[in-house]
PDB file of C-alpha atoms in Angstrom:
ATOM      1  CA  MET A  16      36.487  29.772   0.611  1.00 89.00           C
ATOM      2  CA  LEU A  17      33.967  28.120  -1.729  1.00 90.00           C
ATOM      3  CA  GLU A  18      34.892  30.565  -4.498  1.00 91.00           C
ATOM      4  CA  THR A  19      38.506  29.375  -4.319  1.00 90.00           C
ATOM      5  CA  LEU A  20      37.358  25.737  -4.664  1.00 91.00           C
ATOM      6  CA  VAL A  21      35.149  26.413  -7.694  1.00 91.00           C
ATOM      7  CA  PRO A  22      36.785  29.300  -9.577  1.00 91.00           C
ATOM      8  CA  GLY A  23      34.936  28.398 -12.789  1.00 90.00           C
ATOM      9  CA  ALA A  24      31.452  28.454 -11.230  1.00 92.00           C
ATOM     10  CA  ASP A  25      28.834  30.615 -12.934  1.00 93.00           C
ATOM     11  CA  GLU A  26      27.906  32.048  -9.539  1.00 93.00           C
ATOM     12  CA  VAL A  27      28.723  31.529  -5.862  1.00 93.00           C
ATOM     13  CA  GLN A  28      26.246  32.897  -3.352  1.00 93.00           C
ATOM     14  CA  PHE A  29      24.939  32.442   0.160  1.00 93.00           C
ATOM     15  CA  SER A  30      21.636  33.236   1.807  1.00 93.00           C
ATOM     16  CA  PHE A  31      20.154  33.420   5.275  1.00 94.00           C
ATOM     17  CA  GLU A  32      16.428  32.722   5.498  1.00 95.00           C
ATOM     18  CA  ASP A  33      14.116  34.073   8.198  1.00 95.00           C
ATOM     19  CA  GLU A  34      12.402  30.706   8.509  1.00 95.00           C
ATOM     20  CA  ILE A  35      13.485  27.094   8.161  1.00 96.00           C
ATOM     21  CA  ARG A  36      13.064  25.732   4.660  1.00 95.00           C
ATOM     22  CA  PHE A  37      13.550  22.439   2.865  1.00 97.00           C
ATOM     23  CA  TYR A  38      16.554  22.313   0.531  1.00 95.00           C
ATOM     24  CA  ASP A  39      15.988  19.581  -2.045  1.00 94.00           C
ATOM     25  CA  PRO A  40      17.962  18.264  -5.022  1.00 94.00           C
ATOM     26  CA  GLY A  41      15.389  19.450  -7.570  1.00 92.00           C
ATOM     27  CA  GLU A  42      15.382  17.241 -10.664  1.00 93.00           C
ATOM     28  CA  ASN A  43      17.863  14.928  -8.938  1.00 93.00           C
ATOM     29  CA  TRP A  44      15.081  13.819  -6.543  1.00 95.00           C
ATOM     30  CA  SER A  45      15.139  10.023  -6.409  1.00 95.00           C
ATOM     31  CA  GLY A  46      13.070   9.224  -3.349  1.00 97.00           C
ATOM     32  CA  VAL A  47      13.302   8.915   0.402  1.00 98.00           C
ATOM     33  CA  GLU A  48      13.564   5.998   2.833  1.00 98.00           C
ATOM     34  CA  CYS A  49      12.835   5.564   6.535  1.00 98.00           C
ATOM     35  CA  SER A  50      15.980   6.139   8.592  1.00 97.00           C
ATOM     36  CA  VAL A  51      15.010   3.364  11.033  1.00 98.00           C
ATOM     37  CA  CYS A  52      13.780   0.432   8.933  1.00 98.00           C
ATOM     38  CA  GLY A  53      14.862   1.444   5.415  1.00 98.00           C
ATOM     39  CA  ALA A  54      11.371   1.177   3.912  1.00 98.00           C
ATOM     40  CA  ASP A  55      10.308   3.435   1.061  1.00 98.00           C
ATOM     41  CA  ALA A  56       8.870   6.562   2.716  1.00 98.00           C
ATOM     42  CA  GLU A  57       7.463   8.261  -0.413  1.00 96.00           C
ATOM     43  CA  GLU A  58       3.920   7.140   0.435  1.00 96.00           C
ATOM     44  CA  TRP A  59       3.764   9.028   3.750  1.00 98.00           C
ATOM     45  CA  TRP A  60       6.527  11.619   3.345  1.00 98.00           C
ATOM     46  CA  GLY A  61       4.363  14.235   1.570  1.00 97.00           C
ATOM     47  CA  GLU A  62       1.749  14.265   4.319  1.00 97.00           C
ATOM     48  CA  ALA A  63       4.450  14.477   6.993  1.00 98.00           C
ATOM     49  CA  MET A  64       6.035  17.399   5.111  1.00 98.00           C
ATOM     50  CA  GLU A  65       2.693  19.227   4.973  1.00 97.00           C
ATOM     51  CA  ALA A  66       2.207  18.788   8.723  1.00 97.00           C
ATOM     52  CA  ALA A  67       5.738  20.016   9.469  1.00 98.00           C
ATOM     53  CA  SER A  68       5.333  22.938   7.067  1.00 97.00           C
ATOM     54  CA  ALA A  69       2.187  24.057   8.901  1.00 96.00           C
ATOM     55  CA  ASN A  70       4.336  24.897  11.950  1.00 93.00           C
ATOM     56  CA  GLY A  71       7.197  26.425   9.929  1.00 96.00           C
ATOM     57  CA  PHE A  72       9.291  23.237  10.116  1.00 97.00           C
ATOM     58  CA  LYS A  73       9.946  23.932  13.813  1.00 95.00           C
ATOM     59  CA  ASP A  74       9.181  20.299  14.688  1.00 97.00           C
ATOM     60  CA  LEU A  75      10.504  17.793  12.160  1.00 98.00           C
ATOM     61  CA  ASN A  76       9.577  14.683  14.160  1.00 98.00           C
ATOM     62  CA  THR A  77       6.923  12.342  12.827  1.00 98.00           C
ATOM     63  CA  VAL A  78       5.862   8.753  13.378  1.00 98.00           C
ATOM     64  CA  ALA A  79       6.870   6.571  10.435  1.00 98.00           C
ATOM     65  CA  PRO A  80       3.890   4.368   9.486  1.00 98.00           C
ATOM     66  CA  CYS A  81       6.254   1.707   8.120  1.00 97.00           C
ATOM     67  CA  CYS A  82       7.742   0.789  11.503  1.00 98.00           C
ATOM     68  CA  GLY A  83       6.063   3.033  14.096  1.00 98.00           C
ATOM     69  CA  ALA A  84       9.330   4.738  15.049  1.00 98.00           C
ATOM     70  CA  THR A  85       9.576   8.464  15.685  1.00 98.00           C
ATOM     71  CA  VAL A  86      11.884   9.888  13.019  1.00 98.00           C
ATOM     72  CA  SER A  87      13.097  13.337  12.039  1.00 98.00           C
ATOM     73  CA  LEU A  88      12.313  14.406   8.496  1.00 98.00           C
ATOM     74  CA  ASN A  89      15.846  15.806   8.374  1.00 97.00           C
ATOM     75  CA  ASP A  90      17.357  12.409   9.177  1.00 97.00           C
ATOM     76  CA  LEU A  91      15.437  10.342   6.622  1.00 98.00           C
ATOM     77  CA  ARG A  92      17.591   8.725   3.931  1.00 98.00           C
ATOM     78  CA  TYR A  93      17.149  10.978   0.933  1.00 97.00           C
ATOM     79  CA  ILE A  94      18.529   9.094  -2.078  1.00 96.00           C
ATOM     80  CA  TRP A  95      19.977  12.406  -3.316  1.00 95.00           C
ATOM     81  CA  PRO A  96      20.764  14.442  -0.168  1.00 95.00           C
ATOM     82  CA  ALA A  97      18.264  17.012   1.098  1.00 96.00           C
ATOM     83  CA  ALA A  98      18.102  19.016   4.318  1.00 96.00           C
ATOM     84  CA  PHE A  99      16.249  21.556   6.396  1.00 97.00           C
ATOM     85  CA  GLY A 100      17.875  24.808   7.409  1.00 95.00           C
ATOM     86  CA  ARG A 101      18.040  28.588   7.251  1.00 94.00           C
ATOM     87  CA  PHE A 102      21.408  29.007   5.531  1.00 93.00           C
ATOM     88  CA  SER A 103      22.645  27.981   2.113  1.00 92.00           C
ATOM     89  CA  LEU A 104      25.966  28.286   0.378  1.00 91.00           C
ATOM     90  CA  GLU A 105      25.601  27.652  -3.351  1.00 91.00           C
ATOM     91  CA  ALA A 106      27.818  27.245  -6.395  1.00 92.00           C
ATOM     92  CA  HIS A 107      25.924  27.267  -9.686  1.00 91.00           C
ATOM     93  CA  ASN A 108      27.497  25.069 -12.369  1.00 90.00           C
ATOM     94  CA  PRO A 109      30.648  24.637 -10.264  1.00 89.00           C
ATOM     95  CA  GLY A 110      32.697  23.086 -13.038  1.00 88.00           C
ATOM     96  CA  ILE A 111      34.134  20.369 -10.769  1.00 87.00           C
ATOM     97  CA  GLY A 112      33.109  16.796 -10.095  1.00 83.00           C
ATOM     98  CA  ASP A 113      32.916  17.184  -6.317  1.00 89.00           C
ATOM     99  CA  THR A 114      34.588  18.686  -3.291  1.00 90.00           C
ATOM    100  CA  THR A 115      36.676  16.428  -1.076  1.00 92.00           C
ATOM    101  CA  GLU A 116      35.784  15.420   2.482  1.00 94.00           C
ATOM    102  CA  GLU A 117      38.682  17.577   3.681  1.00 95.00           C
ATOM    103  CA  GLN A 118      37.382  20.616   1.780  1.00 94.00           C
ATOM    104  CA  ASP A 119      33.884  20.024   3.170  1.00 94.00           C
ATOM    105  CA  ARG A 120      35.285  19.740   6.704  1.00 95.00           C
ATOM    106  CA  LYS A 121      37.240  22.982   6.327  1.00 95.00           C
ATOM    107  CA  MET A 122      34.165  24.859   5.069  1.00 93.00           C
ATOM    108  CA  ALA A 123      32.130  23.585   8.019  1.00 94.00           C
ATOM    109  CA  GLU A 124      34.894  24.625  10.429  1.00 96.00           C
ATOM    110  CA  CYS A 125      35.130  28.039   8.799  1.00 93.00           C
ATOM    111  CA  LEU A 126      31.387  28.553   9.225  1.00 91.00           C
ATOM    112  CA  GLY A 127      31.273  26.957  12.675  1.00 93.00           C
ATOM    113  CA  THR A 128      28.395  24.629  11.809  1.00 91.00           C
ATOM    114  CA  PRO A 129      27.878  21.227  10.208  1.00 91.00           C
ATOM    115  CA  LEU A 130      27.037  21.305   6.504  1.00 92.00           C
ATOM    116  CA  ARG A 131      25.138  18.919   4.254  1.00 92.00           C
ATOM    117  CA  LYS A 132      26.083  18.909   0.599  1.00 92.00           C
ATOM    118  CA  ILE A 133      23.090  18.845  -1.747  1.00 92.00           C
ATOM    119  CA  TRP A 134      23.620  18.420  -5.475  1.00 88.00           C
ATOM    120  CA  GLY A 135      20.627  20.176  -6.980  1.00 86.00           C
ATOM    121  CA  GLN A 136      19.505  20.456 -10.545  1.00 78.00           C
ATOM    122  CA  VAL A 137      16.809  22.748 -11.858  1.00 65.00           C
TER     123      VAL A 137
END
């Protein structure tokens, strides 16, 4: 389905990982904020990522020092979207501005799982 949406893409591929990994926007990285209070989370995010990585990202919950709330690293407000998962569907140099909400919904339905779109740049 993705290939039909981006026929001019250099490459369309998918992958299943054995373990959970962090999918980030690469050079598009612009920071991260607490999902509860909105404070800049960059100061404590790296340490929280290291702790979560130590257990294979099986537990993404951490206590946000900014407000004391328990938050999921997956639910933080990444300025450019990011996510944790074991599956990726990628279009390299898609040649389009963006997919529509309807197209995104149909892809998620087709796969039977929610998707998070991440615009990455290497």
